[in-house]
Coordinates of C-alpha atoms (C1' of nucleotides) in Angstrom, one line a residue:
Chain V
M12 CA 125.2 193.9 -199.6
L13 CA 126.0 193.5 -195.9
L14 CA 126.8 197.1 -194.9
K15 CA 125.5 196.6 -191.3
S16 CA 126.8 199.8 -189.8
S17 CA 124.3 202.6 -189.9
P18 CA 121.4 202.9 -187.5
L19 CA 119.3 203.4 -190.5
Q20 CA 120.0 199.9 -191.7
P21 CA 116.8 198.4 -190.3
M22 CA 114.9 201.1 -192.3
A23 CA 116.8 200.2 -195.4
D24 CA 116.1 196.5 -194.9
R25 CA 112.4 197.3 -194.4
L26 CA 112.1 199.3 -197.5
S27 CA 114.1 196.7 -199.5
A28 CA 111.5 194.2 -198.5
H29 CA 108.8 196.2 -200.4
G30 CA 110.5 196.2 -203.7
D31 CA 113.8 195.9 -205.4
L32 CA 116.1 198.6 -204.4
N33 CA 119.5 198.7 -206.0
D34 CA 122.7 199.4 -204.0
D35 CA 122.5 203.1 -204.9
D36 CA 119.0 203.3 -203.5
R37 CA 120.0 201.6 -200.3
Q38 CA 123.0 203.8 -199.9
A39 CA 120.9 206.9 -200.4
I40 CA 118.7 205.8 -197.5
L41 CA 121.8 205.2 -195.3
D42 CA 123.1 208.6 -196.4
L43 CA 120.0 210.4 -195.0
P44 CA 121.0 213.0 -192.4
Y45 CA 119.7 211.9 -189.0
R46 CA 120.0 212.6 -185.3
M47 CA 120.0 209.7 -182.9
K48 CA 118.2 210.0 -179.7
H49 CA 117.6 207.7 -176.7
L50 CA 114.0 207.7 -175.5
E51 CA 112.9 206.2 -172.2
R52 CA 109.9 204.1 -171.7
L53 CA 106.7 206.2 -172.0
A54 CA 108.5 209.1 -173.6
H55 CA 106.5 210.8 -176.3
V56 CA 107.8 211.3 -179.9
V57 CA 104.8 213.4 -180.9
H58 CA 101.7 214.7 -179.2
E59 CA 98.4 215.0 -181.0
R60 CA 97.9 218.3 -182.7
E61 CA 101.6 219.1 -182.6
T62 CA 103.3 220.2 -185.8
I63 CA 105.5 217.6 -187.4
V64 CA 109.0 218.7 -188.5
Q65 CA 110.9 215.5 -188.3
C66 CA 110.4 211.9 -189.3
C67 CA 111.1 209.2 -186.8
V68 CA 112.6 205.8 -187.4
I69 CA 112.8 203.2 -184.6
V70 CA 116.2 201.6 -184.4
T71 CA 115.6 199.7 -181.2
G72 CA 112.5 199.3 -179.1
F73 CA 108.7 199.6 -179.5
A74 CA 106.2 202.4 -179.9
I75 CA 102.5 202.9 -180.0
R76 CA 100.3 205.5 -181.7
Y77 CA 97.2 206.4 -179.7
K78 CA 94.3 208.8 -179.6
I79 CA 92.4 210.1 -176.6
V80 CA 88.6 210.3 -176.9
G81 CA 86.3 212.8 -175.2
A82 CA 85.5 210.5 -172.4
G83 CA 89.2 210.3 -171.5
A84 CA 89.6 206.8 -172.8
R85 CA 92.6 205.9 -174.9
Q86 CA 92.7 203.9 -178.1
I87 CA 95.9 202.6 -179.4
V88 CA 95.7 202.7 -183.2
A89 CA 99.1 201.1 -184.1
M90 CA 102.1 199.4 -182.7
H91 CA 105.6 199.7 -184.1
T92 CA 108.9 197.8 -183.8
A93 CA 112.5 198.3 -185.0
G94 CA 112.7 199.4 -188.6
D95 CA 109.3 201.0 -188.6
M96 CA 109.1 204.5 -189.9
V97 CA 106.7 205.9 -187.3
D98 CA 106.2 209.3 -188.6
L99 CA 108.1 209.1 -191.8
Q100 CA 104.8 208.4 -193.3
N101 CA 103.6 211.6 -192.0
A102 CA 106.3 213.5 -193.8
F103 CA 103.4 214.9 -195.8
L104 CA 101.0 215.8 -193.1
T105 CA 101.7 218.9 -191.1
V106 CA 99.8 218.4 -187.9
A107 CA 99.7 215.2 -186.0
D108 CA 96.3 213.5 -185.6
H109 CA 97.5 211.3 -182.9
S110 CA 100.3 210.8 -180.3
V111 CA 103.3 208.5 -180.5
Q112 CA 104.8 207.1 -177.4
M113 CA 107.6 204.6 -176.7
L114 CA 106.7 201.3 -175.0
T115 CA 110.2 200.5 -174.0
D116 CA 113.5 202.3 -173.7
S117 CA 114.4 202.9 -177.3
E118 CA 116.9 204.2 -179.8
V119 CA 115.3 206.3 -182.5
A120 CA 116.6 208.3 -185.4
F121 CA 115.1 211.6 -186.4
I122 CA 115.3 212.7 -190.1
P123 CA 114.2 216.1 -191.4
R124 CA 111.0 215.7 -193.3
E125 CA 112.3 217.6 -196.3
D126 CA 115.1 215.2 -196.8
V127 CA 112.7 212.3 -196.7
K128 CA 110.5 214.0 -199.3
K129 CA 113.4 214.7 -201.5
L130 CA 114.7 211.2 -201.4
A131 CA 111.2 209.8 -202.1
F132 CA 111.0 211.8 -205.4
D133 CA 114.6 211.7 -206.4
R134 CA 114.5 207.9 -206.3
P135 CA 111.2 206.5 -207.4
A136 CA 112.1 203.0 -206.2
V137 CA 112.6 204.3 -202.7
G138 CA 109.6 206.5 -202.9
S139 CA 107.5 203.5 -204.0
A140 CA 108.8 201.5 -201.1
M141 CA 108.0 204.2 -198.7
W142 CA 104.5 204.8 -200.1
L143 CA 104.0 201.0 -199.9
E144 CA 105.0 201.0 -196.3
T145 CA 102.4 203.6 -195.5
L146 CA 99.8 201.7 -197.4
V147 CA 100.6 198.5 -195.4
D148 CA 100.1 200.6 -192.3
A149 CA 96.8 201.7 -193.6
S150 CA 95.8 198.1 -194.4
I151 CA 96.7 197.1 -190.8
A152 CA 94.5 199.9 -189.5
R153 CA 91.6 198.7 -191.6
E154 CA 92.0 195.2 -190.2
W155 CA 92.0 196.7 -186.7
I156 CA 88.7 198.4 -187.4
A157 CA 87.3 195.0 -188.3
N158 CA 89.0 193.4 -185.3
V159 CA 87.5 195.9 -182.8
G160 CA 84.2 196.3 -184.6
R161 CA 83.3 192.7 -185.4
R162 CA 85.1 190.2 -183.3
D163 CA 84.5 189.1 -179.7
A164 CA 87.1 189.5 -177.0
R165 CA 88.8 186.2 -177.3
T166 CA 89.1 186.4 -181.0
R167 CA 90.3 190.0 -180.9
L168 CA 93.2 189.0 -178.6
A169 CA 94.1 185.9 -180.5
H170 CA 94.1 187.9 -183.7
L171 CA 96.4 190.5 -182.2
L172 CA 98.8 187.9 -180.9
C173 CA 98.9 186.3 -184.3
E174 CA 99.6 189.7 -185.9
F175 CA 102.4 190.4 -183.5
S176 CA 103.9 187.0 -183.9
V177 CA 104.1 187.4 -187.7
K178 CA 105.2 191.0 -187.5
F179 CA 107.9 190.4 -185.0
Q180 CA 109.2 187.4 -186.9
A181 CA 109.4 189.5 -190.0
A182 CA 111.4 192.0 -188.0
G183 CA 113.6 189.3 -186.8
I184 CA 112.8 189.8 -183.1
A185 CA 110.8 186.6 -182.5
T186 CA 110.8 182.9 -183.4
E187 CA 107.8 180.8 -184.3
D188 CA 107.7 179.6 -180.7
G189 CA 106.9 183.0 -179.1
F190 CA 107.9 186.6 -178.6
A191 CA 108.4 189.2 -175.9
L192 CA 105.2 191.2 -175.7
P193 CA 106.1 194.7 -174.5
M194 CA 102.6 195.7 -173.4
T195 CA 100.8 195.7 -170.1
Q196 CA 97.3 194.4 -170.0
D197 CA 96.1 198.0 -169.7
Q198 CA 97.8 198.7 -173.0
L199 CA 96.5 195.6 -174.6
A200 CA 93.0 196.6 -173.5
D201 CA 93.4 200.0 -175.2
T202 CA 94.6 198.3 -178.3
V203 CA 91.6 195.9 -178.7
G204 CA 88.9 198.2 -177.3
L205 CA 88.3 196.2 -174.1
T206 CA 88.9 196.7 -170.4
P207 CA 92.0 195.4 -168.7
V208 CA 89.9 193.1 -166.6
H209 CA 88.4 191.5 -169.6
V210 CA 91.7 191.3 -171.4
N211 CA 93.0 189.4 -168.4
R212 CA 90.1 186.9 -168.4
S213 CA 90.4 186.4 -172.2
L214 CA 94.2 185.9 -172.0
R215 CA 93.8 183.3 -169.3
G216 CA 91.1 181.7 -171.4
L217 CA 93.6 181.2 -174.2
E218 CA 96.0 179.8 -171.8
A219 CA 93.4 177.4 -170.4
E220 CA 92.8 176.2 -173.9
N221 CA 96.6 175.6 -174.2
L222 CA 97.0 177.9 -177.2
I223 CA 99.6 180.0 -175.4
T224 CA 101.6 180.3 -172.2
R225 CA 102.8 183.4 -170.6
N226 CA 105.7 184.2 -168.4
R227 CA 104.5 187.1 -166.2
S228 CA 107.8 188.4 -165.2
T229 CA 109.5 188.4 -168.6
R230 CA 106.2 189.2 -170.3
M231 CA 107.1 186.5 -172.9
V232 CA 104.3 184.9 -174.8
S233 CA 104.9 181.3 -176.0
I234 CA 102.7 179.9 -178.8
L235 CA 101.8 176.3 -178.1
D236 CA 99.6 175.7 -181.1
W237 CA 99.9 178.2 -183.9
A238 CA 97.3 176.6 -186.1
K239 CA 94.7 176.7 -183.3
L240 CA 95.7 180.3 -182.4
V241 CA 95.2 181.3 -186.0
S242 CA 91.9 179.7 -186.1
A243 CA 90.8 181.2 -182.7
G244 CA 91.9 184.6 -184.0
D245 CA 90.3 184.4 -187.4
F246 CA 93.7 185.4 -188.6
D247 CA 94.7 185.6 -192.3
D248 CA 97.9 187.5 -193.0
T249 CA 97.0 188.8 -196.4
Y250 CA 96.5 192.3 -195.0
L251 CA 100.1 192.4 -193.8
H252 CA 101.2 192.3 -197.5
L253 CA 104.4 190.4 -196.7
R254 CA 104.9 189.2 -200.3
G255 CA 107.9 187.0 -200.8
R256 CA 108.1 186.0 -197.2
E257 CA 106.9 182.7 -195.8
S258 CA 103.3 183.4 -195.0
A259 CA 101.6 182.6 -191.7
F260 CA 99.4 180.2 -193.6
A261 CA 102.4 178.4 -194.9
R262 CA 103.6 178.1 -191.4
S263 CA 100.3 176.8 -190.2
G264 CA 100.2 174.4 -193.0
R265 CA 103.6 173.1 -192.0
A266 CA 102.5 172.8 -188.4
A267 CA 99.4 170.9 -189.4
Chain A
M22 CA 91.3 227.4 -214.6
L23 CA 87.8 226.2 -215.2
L24 CA 88.2 223.3 -217.6
K25 CA 85.2 221.5 -216.4
S26 CA 85.0 218.9 -219.0
S27 CA 86.8 215.7 -218.1
P28 CA 85.3 213.1 -215.8
L29 CA 88.6 213.2 -214.0
Q30 CA 88.0 216.8 -213.0
P31 CA 86.7 215.9 -209.5
M32 CA 90.0 213.9 -209.0
A33 CA 92.1 216.9 -210.1
D34 CA 90.1 219.1 -207.8
R35 CA 90.6 216.8 -204.9
L36 CA 94.4 216.6 -205.5
S37 CA 94.6 220.3 -205.9
A38 CA 93.1 220.7 -202.5
H39 CA 96.1 218.9 -201.0
G40 CA 98.8 221.2 -202.4
D41 CA 99.6 223.7 -205.0
L42 CA 99.3 222.1 -208.4
N43 CA 100.2 224.2 -211.4
D44 CA 98.2 224.1 -214.6
D45 CA 100.6 221.5 -216.1
D46 CA 100.1 219.2 -213.2
R47 CA 96.3 219.5 -213.4
Q48 CA 96.4 218.9 -217.1
A49 CA 98.6 215.9 -216.6
I50 CA 95.9 214.4 -214.3
L51 CA 93.2 215.1 -216.8
D52 CA 95.3 213.6 -219.6
L53 CA 95.5 210.2 -217.8
P54 CA 94.1 207.4 -219.9
Y55 CA 90.8 206.1 -218.4
R56 CA 87.9 204.0 -219.2
M57 CA 84.5 205.1 -217.9
K58 CA 82.0 202.6 -216.5
H59 CA 78.6 202.7 -215.1
L60 CA 78.2 200.6 -212.0
E61 CA 74.9 199.8 -210.4
R62 CA 74.1 199.9 -206.8
L63 CA 75.8 197.0 -204.9
A64 CA 78.1 196.3 -207.8
H65 CA 81.6 195.4 -206.8
V66 CA 84.7 197.2 -208.0
V67 CA 87.1 194.8 -206.3
H68 CA 86.8 191.6 -204.2
E69 CA 89.0 190.8 -201.3
R70 CA 92.1 188.8 -202.4
E71 CA 91.7 189.8 -206.0
T72 CA 94.7 191.1 -208.0
I73 CA 94.5 194.8 -208.7
V74 CA 95.4 196.0 -212.1
Q75 CA 93.4 199.2 -212.4
C76 CA 92.8 202.2 -210.1
C77 CA 89.3 203.5 -209.7
V78 CA 88.1 207.0 -209.3
I79 CA 84.5 207.8 -208.4
V80 CA 83.0 210.4 -210.7
T81 CA 79.5 210.1 -209.4
G82 CA 78.1 208.1 -206.5
F83 CA 79.2 206.5 -203.3
A84 CA 81.2 203.4 -202.5
I85 CA 82.2 201.4 -199.4
R86 CA 85.2 199.3 -198.5
Y87 CA 84.5 196.3 -196.3
K88 CA 85.9 193.2 -194.8
I89 CA 84.2 190.0 -193.9
V90 CA 85.3 188.3 -190.7
G91 CA 85.3 184.6 -189.9
A92 CA 82.0 184.7 -188.2
G93 CA 80.4 186.0 -191.4
A94 CA 80.0 189.5 -190.1
R95 CA 80.9 192.5 -192.3
Q96 CA 82.8 195.5 -191.2
I97 CA 82.8 198.6 -193.4
V98 CA 86.2 200.2 -193.1
A99 CA 85.8 203.3 -195.3
M100 CA 83.2 205.2 -197.3
H101 CA 83.9 207.2 -200.5
T102 CA 82.3 209.9 -202.5
A103 CA 82.8 211.6 -205.8
G104 CA 86.4 212.6 -206.4
D105 CA 87.7 209.9 -204.1
M106 CA 90.4 207.7 -205.6
V107 CA 89.2 204.4 -204.2
D108 CA 91.9 202.1 -205.3
L109 CA 94.3 204.6 -206.7
Q110 CA 95.9 204.4 -203.4
N111 CA 96.4 200.8 -203.9
A112 CA 98.3 201.3 -207.1
F113 CA 101.2 199.9 -205.1
L114 CA 99.6 196.9 -203.5
T115 CA 99.0 193.9 -205.7
V116 CA 96.4 192.0 -203.9
A117 CA 93.3 193.6 -202.4
D118 CA 92.9 193.2 -198.7
H119 CA 89.3 194.2 -198.8
S120 CA 86.3 194.5 -201.1
V121 CA 84.9 197.7 -202.7
Q122 CA 81.3 198.0 -203.5
M123 CA 79.1 200.8 -204.8
L124 CA 76.4 202.1 -202.5
T125 CA 74.5 203.8 -205.3
D126 CA 74.4 203.7 -209.1
S127 CA 77.6 205.4 -210.0
E128 CA 80.0 206.5 -212.7
V129 CA 83.6 205.5 -212.2
A130 CA 86.7 205.9 -214.2
F131 CA 89.3 203.1 -214.3
I132 CA 92.9 204.1 -214.8
P133 CA 95.8 201.6 -215.4
R134 CA 97.9 201.5 -212.3
E135 CA 101.1 201.9 -214.3
D136 CA 100.0 205.3 -215.6
V137 CA 99.1 206.4 -212.1
K138 CA 102.5 205.3 -210.8
K139 CA 104.3 207.1 -213.7
L140 CA 102.4 210.3 -213.1
A141 CA 103.1 210.2 -209.4
F142 CA 106.9 210.1 -210.0
D143 CA 107.0 212.2 -213.1
R144 CA 105.4 215.0 -211.3
P145 CA 106.3 215.2 -207.6
A146 CA 103.6 217.8 -206.9
V147 CA 101.0 215.3 -208.1
G148 CA 102.7 212.4 -206.3
S149 CA 102.8 214.3 -203.1
A150 CA 99.1 215.1 -203.4
M151 CA 98.3 211.5 -204.1
W152 CA 100.4 210.3 -201.2
L153 CA 98.7 212.8 -199.0
E154 CA 95.3 211.6 -200.1
T155 CA 96.2 208.1 -199.0
L156 CA 97.6 209.4 -195.7
V157 CA 94.3 211.2 -195.0
D158 CA 92.5 208.0 -195.7
A159 CA 94.8 206.2 -193.2
S160 CA 94.1 209.0 -190.7
I161 CA 90.4 208.5 -191.0
A162 CA 90.9 204.8 -190.5
R163 CA 92.7 205.4 -187.3
E164 CA 89.9 207.7 -186.1
W165 CA 87.4 204.9 -186.9
I166 CA 89.4 202.5 -184.8
A167 CA 89.0 204.9 -181.9
N168 CA 85.4 205.4 -182.7
V169 CA 84.5 201.7 -182.7
G170 CA 86.9 200.9 -179.9
R171 CA 86.2 203.6 -177.4
R172 CA 82.9 205.3 -177.9
D173 CA 79.4 204.2 -177.1
A174 CA 76.7 203.7 -179.6
R175 CA 75.2 207.2 -179.5
T176 CA 78.6 208.9 -179.7
R177 CA 79.8 206.7 -182.5
L178 CA 76.8 207.5 -184.7
A179 CA 76.9 211.2 -184.0
H180 CA 80.6 211.2 -184.8
L181 CA 80.0 209.4 -188.1
L182 CA 77.3 211.9 -189.0
C183 CA 79.6 214.8 -188.3
E184 CA 82.3 213.2 -190.4
F185 CA 80.0 212.7 -193.3
S186 CA 78.7 216.2 -193.0
V187 CA 82.1 217.7 -193.2
K188 CA 83.3 215.3 -195.9
F189 CA 80.3 215.8 -198.1
Q190 CA 80.4 219.6 -197.8
A191 CA 84.1 219.5 -198.8
A192 CA 83.0 217.4 -201.8
G193 CA 80.3 219.9 -202.6
I194 CA 77.4 217.5 -202.2
A195 CA 76.0 218.8 -198.9
T196 CA 75.1 222.0 -197.2
E197 CA 75.5 222.8 -193.5
D198 CA 71.9 222.0 -193.0
G199 CA 72.1 218.4 -194.0
F200 CA 73.0 215.7 -196.6
A201 CA 71.7 212.7 -198.3
L202 CA 73.0 209.6 -196.4
P203 CA 73.2 206.8 -198.9
M204 CA 73.3 204.1 -196.4
T205 CA 70.8 201.7 -194.9
Q206 CA 70.8 201.2 -191.2
D207 CA 72.3 197.8 -191.9
Q208 CA 75.2 199.4 -193.6
L209 CA 75.5 202.0 -190.8
A210 CA 75.6 199.2 -188.3
D211 CA 78.5 197.5 -190.2
T212 CA 80.2 200.8 -190.3
V213 CA 80.2 201.6 -186.5
G214 CA 80.3 198.0 -185.3
L215 CA 76.8 197.7 -183.9
T216 CA 73.6 195.9 -184.9
P217 CA 71.0 197.5 -187.1
V218 CA 68.6 197.4 -184.2
H219 CA 70.8 199.3 -182.0
V220 CA 71.7 201.8 -184.7
N221 CA 68.0 202.4 -185.1
R222 CA 67.5 203.1 -181.4
S223 CA 70.5 205.4 -181.3
L224 CA 69.5 207.3 -184.3
R225 CA 66.0 207.8 -182.9
G226 CA 67.7 209.0 -179.7
L227 CA 69.5 211.7 -181.6
E228 CA 66.3 212.7 -183.2
A229 CA 64.5 212.7 -179.8
E230 CA 67.2 215.1 -178.6
N231 CA 66.5 217.4 -181.6
L232 CA 70.1 217.1 -182.9
I233 CA 69.0 215.7 -186.3
T234 CA 65.9 214.9 -188.3
R235 CA 65.6 212.3 -190.9
N236 CA 63.4 211.8 -193.9
R237 CA 62.9 208.1 -194.3
S238 CA 62.0 208.1 -197.9
T239 CA 64.7 210.4 -199.3
R240 CA 67.1 209.1 -196.7
M241 CA 68.1 212.8 -196.0
V242 CA 69.6 213.7 -192.7
S243 CA 69.0 217.3 -191.5
I244 CA 71.3 218.7 -188.9
L245 CA 69.3 220.8 -186.4
D246 CA 72.1 221.7 -184.0
W247 CA 75.6 221.3 -185.4
A248 CA 77.3 222.4 -182.2
K249 CA 75.4 219.9 -180.1
L250 CA 76.0 217.1 -182.6
V251 CA 79.7 217.8 -182.6
S252 CA 79.6 217.6 -178.8
A253 CA 77.5 214.5 -178.8
G254 CA 79.9 212.9 -181.3
D255 CA 83.1 214.0 -179.6
F256 CA 84.0 215.3 -183.0
D257 CA 87.2 217.2 -183.9
D258 CA 87.9 217.4 -187.6
T259 CA 91.7 217.6 -187.2
Y260 CA 92.0 214.1 -188.5
L261 CA 90.4 215.0 -191.8
H262 CA 93.3 217.3 -192.6
L263 CA 91.3 219.7 -194.5
R264 CA 93.8 222.5 -194.2
G265 CA 92.8 225.7 -196.0
R266 CA 89.2 224.9 -195.8
E267 CA 86.8 226.3 -193.3
S268 CA 86.9 223.9 -190.5
A269 CA 84.0 222.3 -188.7
F270 CA 85.1 224.1 -185.6
A271 CA 84.9 227.4 -187.3
R272 CA 81.4 226.5 -188.4
S273 CA 80.4 225.4 -184.9
G274 CA 81.9 228.7 -183.6
R275 CA 79.8 230.6 -186.1
A276 CA 76.7 228.7 -185.2
A277 CA 77.3 229.3 -181.5
Chain S
dC22 C1' 110.7 195.5 -145.3
dG23 C1' 107.8 198.9 -147.5
dG24 C1' 106.1 200.7 -151.8
dG25 C1' 104.4 200.3 -156.3
dA26 C1' 103.2 198.6 -160.7
dG27 C1' 100.8 195.2 -162.8
dG28 C1' 98.1 191.0 -162.7
dT29 C1' 93.9 188.2 -160.9
dT30 C1' 89.3 187.5 -159.1
dG31 C1' 84.5 187.9 -157.7
dA32 C1' 80.1 190.1 -157.5
dC33 C1' 77.1 192.8 -159.8
dA34 C1' 75.5 196.2 -163.4
dA35 C1' 74.6 197.7 -168.1
dT36 C1' 75.2 198.4 -172.8
dC37 C1' 74.3 196.1 -176.6
dG38 C1' 72.8 191.8 -179.2
dT39 C1' 69.3 188.4 -180.5
dC40 C1' 64.9 187.1 -182.0
dA41 C1' 60.8 188.0 -184.0
dA42 C1' 56.9 190.5 -185.0
dT43 C1' 55.0 194.6 -187.2
dC44 C1' 55.0 198.8 -189.8
dA45 C1' 55.9 202.0 -193.7
dG46 C1' 56.8 203.3 -198.3
dA47 C1' 58.0 202.4 -203.2
dG48 C1' 57.3 199.9 -207.3
dT49 C1' 54.5 196.6 -210.2
dG50 C1' 50.9 194.4 -212.6
dG51 C1' 46.0 194.0 -213.4
Chain P
dC4 C1' 43.2 202.6 -208.3
dC5 C1' 44.2 198.6 -205.5
dA6 C1' 46.3 194.3 -204.1
dC7 C1' 50.8 192.4 -203.8
dT8 C1' 55.5 192.3 -202.7
dC9 C1' 59.9 193.6 -201.2
dT10 C1' 63.2 196.2 -198.8
dG11 C1' 64.2 198.7 -194.9
dA12 C1' 62.7 200.8 -190.5
dT13 C1' 60.8 200.2 -185.9
dT14 C1' 59.7 198.0 -181.4
dG15 C1' 59.4 194.9 -177.5
dA16 C1' 61.0 191.2 -174.6
dC17 C1' 64.8 188.9 -173.2
dG18 C1' 69.7 187.3 -173.0
dA19 C1' 74.7 187.8 -172.7
dT20 C1' 79.1 189.7 -173.5
dT21 C1' 81.6 193.1 -171.5
dG22 C1' 82.2 196.9 -168.1
dT23 C1' 82.5 198.6 -163.2
dC24 C1' 84.2 198.4 -158.6
dA25 C1' 87.1 196.9 -155.4
dA26 C1' 89.9 193.8 -153.1
dC27 C1' 93.9 191.0 -153.1
dC28 C1' 98.0 189.0 -154.8
dT29 C1' 102.8 188.8 -156.8
dC30 C1' 106.9 190.2 -158.1
dC31 C1' 110.5 193.6 -158.4
dC32 C1' 113.3 197.2 -156.3
dG33 C1' 115.3 200.5 -153.3

DNA sequence: CGGGAGGTTGACAATCGTCAATCAGAGTGG
DNA sequence: CCACTCTGATTGACGATTGTCAACCTCCCG
């Protein structure tokens, strides 16, 4: 069960979390052909309108998906961490409808899309898990629409911080006390549909309320009061579909 | 090839558009067990947090997916027309992360989720098409994030109208000249993250510019200048992934 | 020690929201 | 055929959240 060896292990773990994969399924994932690549901060994996031929799995690091609108503004539409299959989901779409860029120096594995498709249909359990993964992504996107469309600045940011906290903990790269936020305020602004100036004001507001603390140099966010942050962010982790895991509500209950 | 008989025909057509399905594939779709139901305007198909046991295909009519945020506001996160598999995509998620409501009196077909899953993996061609359909939905959601997050009121609405025009034409329920918009201004407001008052002002603005005309009683939107509307809405239909079809840009080119 | 990226602030502008009144059209019952 | 009612559309006055502009600060690094 503990075959920690392949760079694809995080991907196998992620998919296992979505359903019961047997050892053969897991091994089949690890046996996928891949090509490792080191990508530097701000390097692009895909550009909008490009043709997709490979799927990309993040082994280490963070990435964002973004779109550029006519006025030149950028909107970040998703954020990914280790184990995420950034464009694996797009194994079925031919032309990219958005760009993918690394937030940090990262290790990624590229897998030919045909091999991914084949695996998905050869092994329904794996296929289901992959499909599920893309559906969870879609669910998060819907939540972001609501976040940007119907919440004020403070709530939007608190919500995003809650989401990151839960997501990072699920990925094993954060504790309940806080996490390293690999985004500048410019990037945060493009994530929640605000300006960097307003993000700054809102973030300081959350600090002033003693919900969080930040370390500017390490870019670490410490959560001082999870229950209040959840409340401030109107956060409910149902949309993350984390199933078996300890839910954020459970955590908030414990903290209360 | 023309077996127009089953209520599931629109679904088969839609899936065929995403890839090459052979006659057996198409027949397998039509052979799915289903239960027809008439739903009145504003009836709910699913409520947020409910457990999903059936998948729903719209045969006639329109539906919206929406979320309610803490402050009580509603955000519509998707809009669906005939042929759309509203919760088929959620065959893999157990608990609904949003509500689904009909915009008009409609005919829908309910299919047990297990049968959908089985079909998807028994017939990879169908499974691919279904997966693709969910990925297109996700792509639209991402575009909506950008629309709400980074475009001003006028542009947001123009963009939405362009999307509806293209989508409705693809579904065969609109011409290039216009379409019946089954939404009130309240619902439009909850779609683009504005207030109804501001939607009204923006819509009248587009009319004043002679980009569109509306018939209040039939709720019909006529497009007077497609090219200018596309420009005003910063619209590029790449994200709709319509492949083989005549693209909106082709149309705008023709009109120019 | 200079340069640069990113964070912070203040003053001011503006898009968009709120509130509330009024209007228009469809359906209903007498 | 007309009053009545209800939903949805339209407008105006006013308020406020958020954006814009621009300066300054802080830390890191060569």
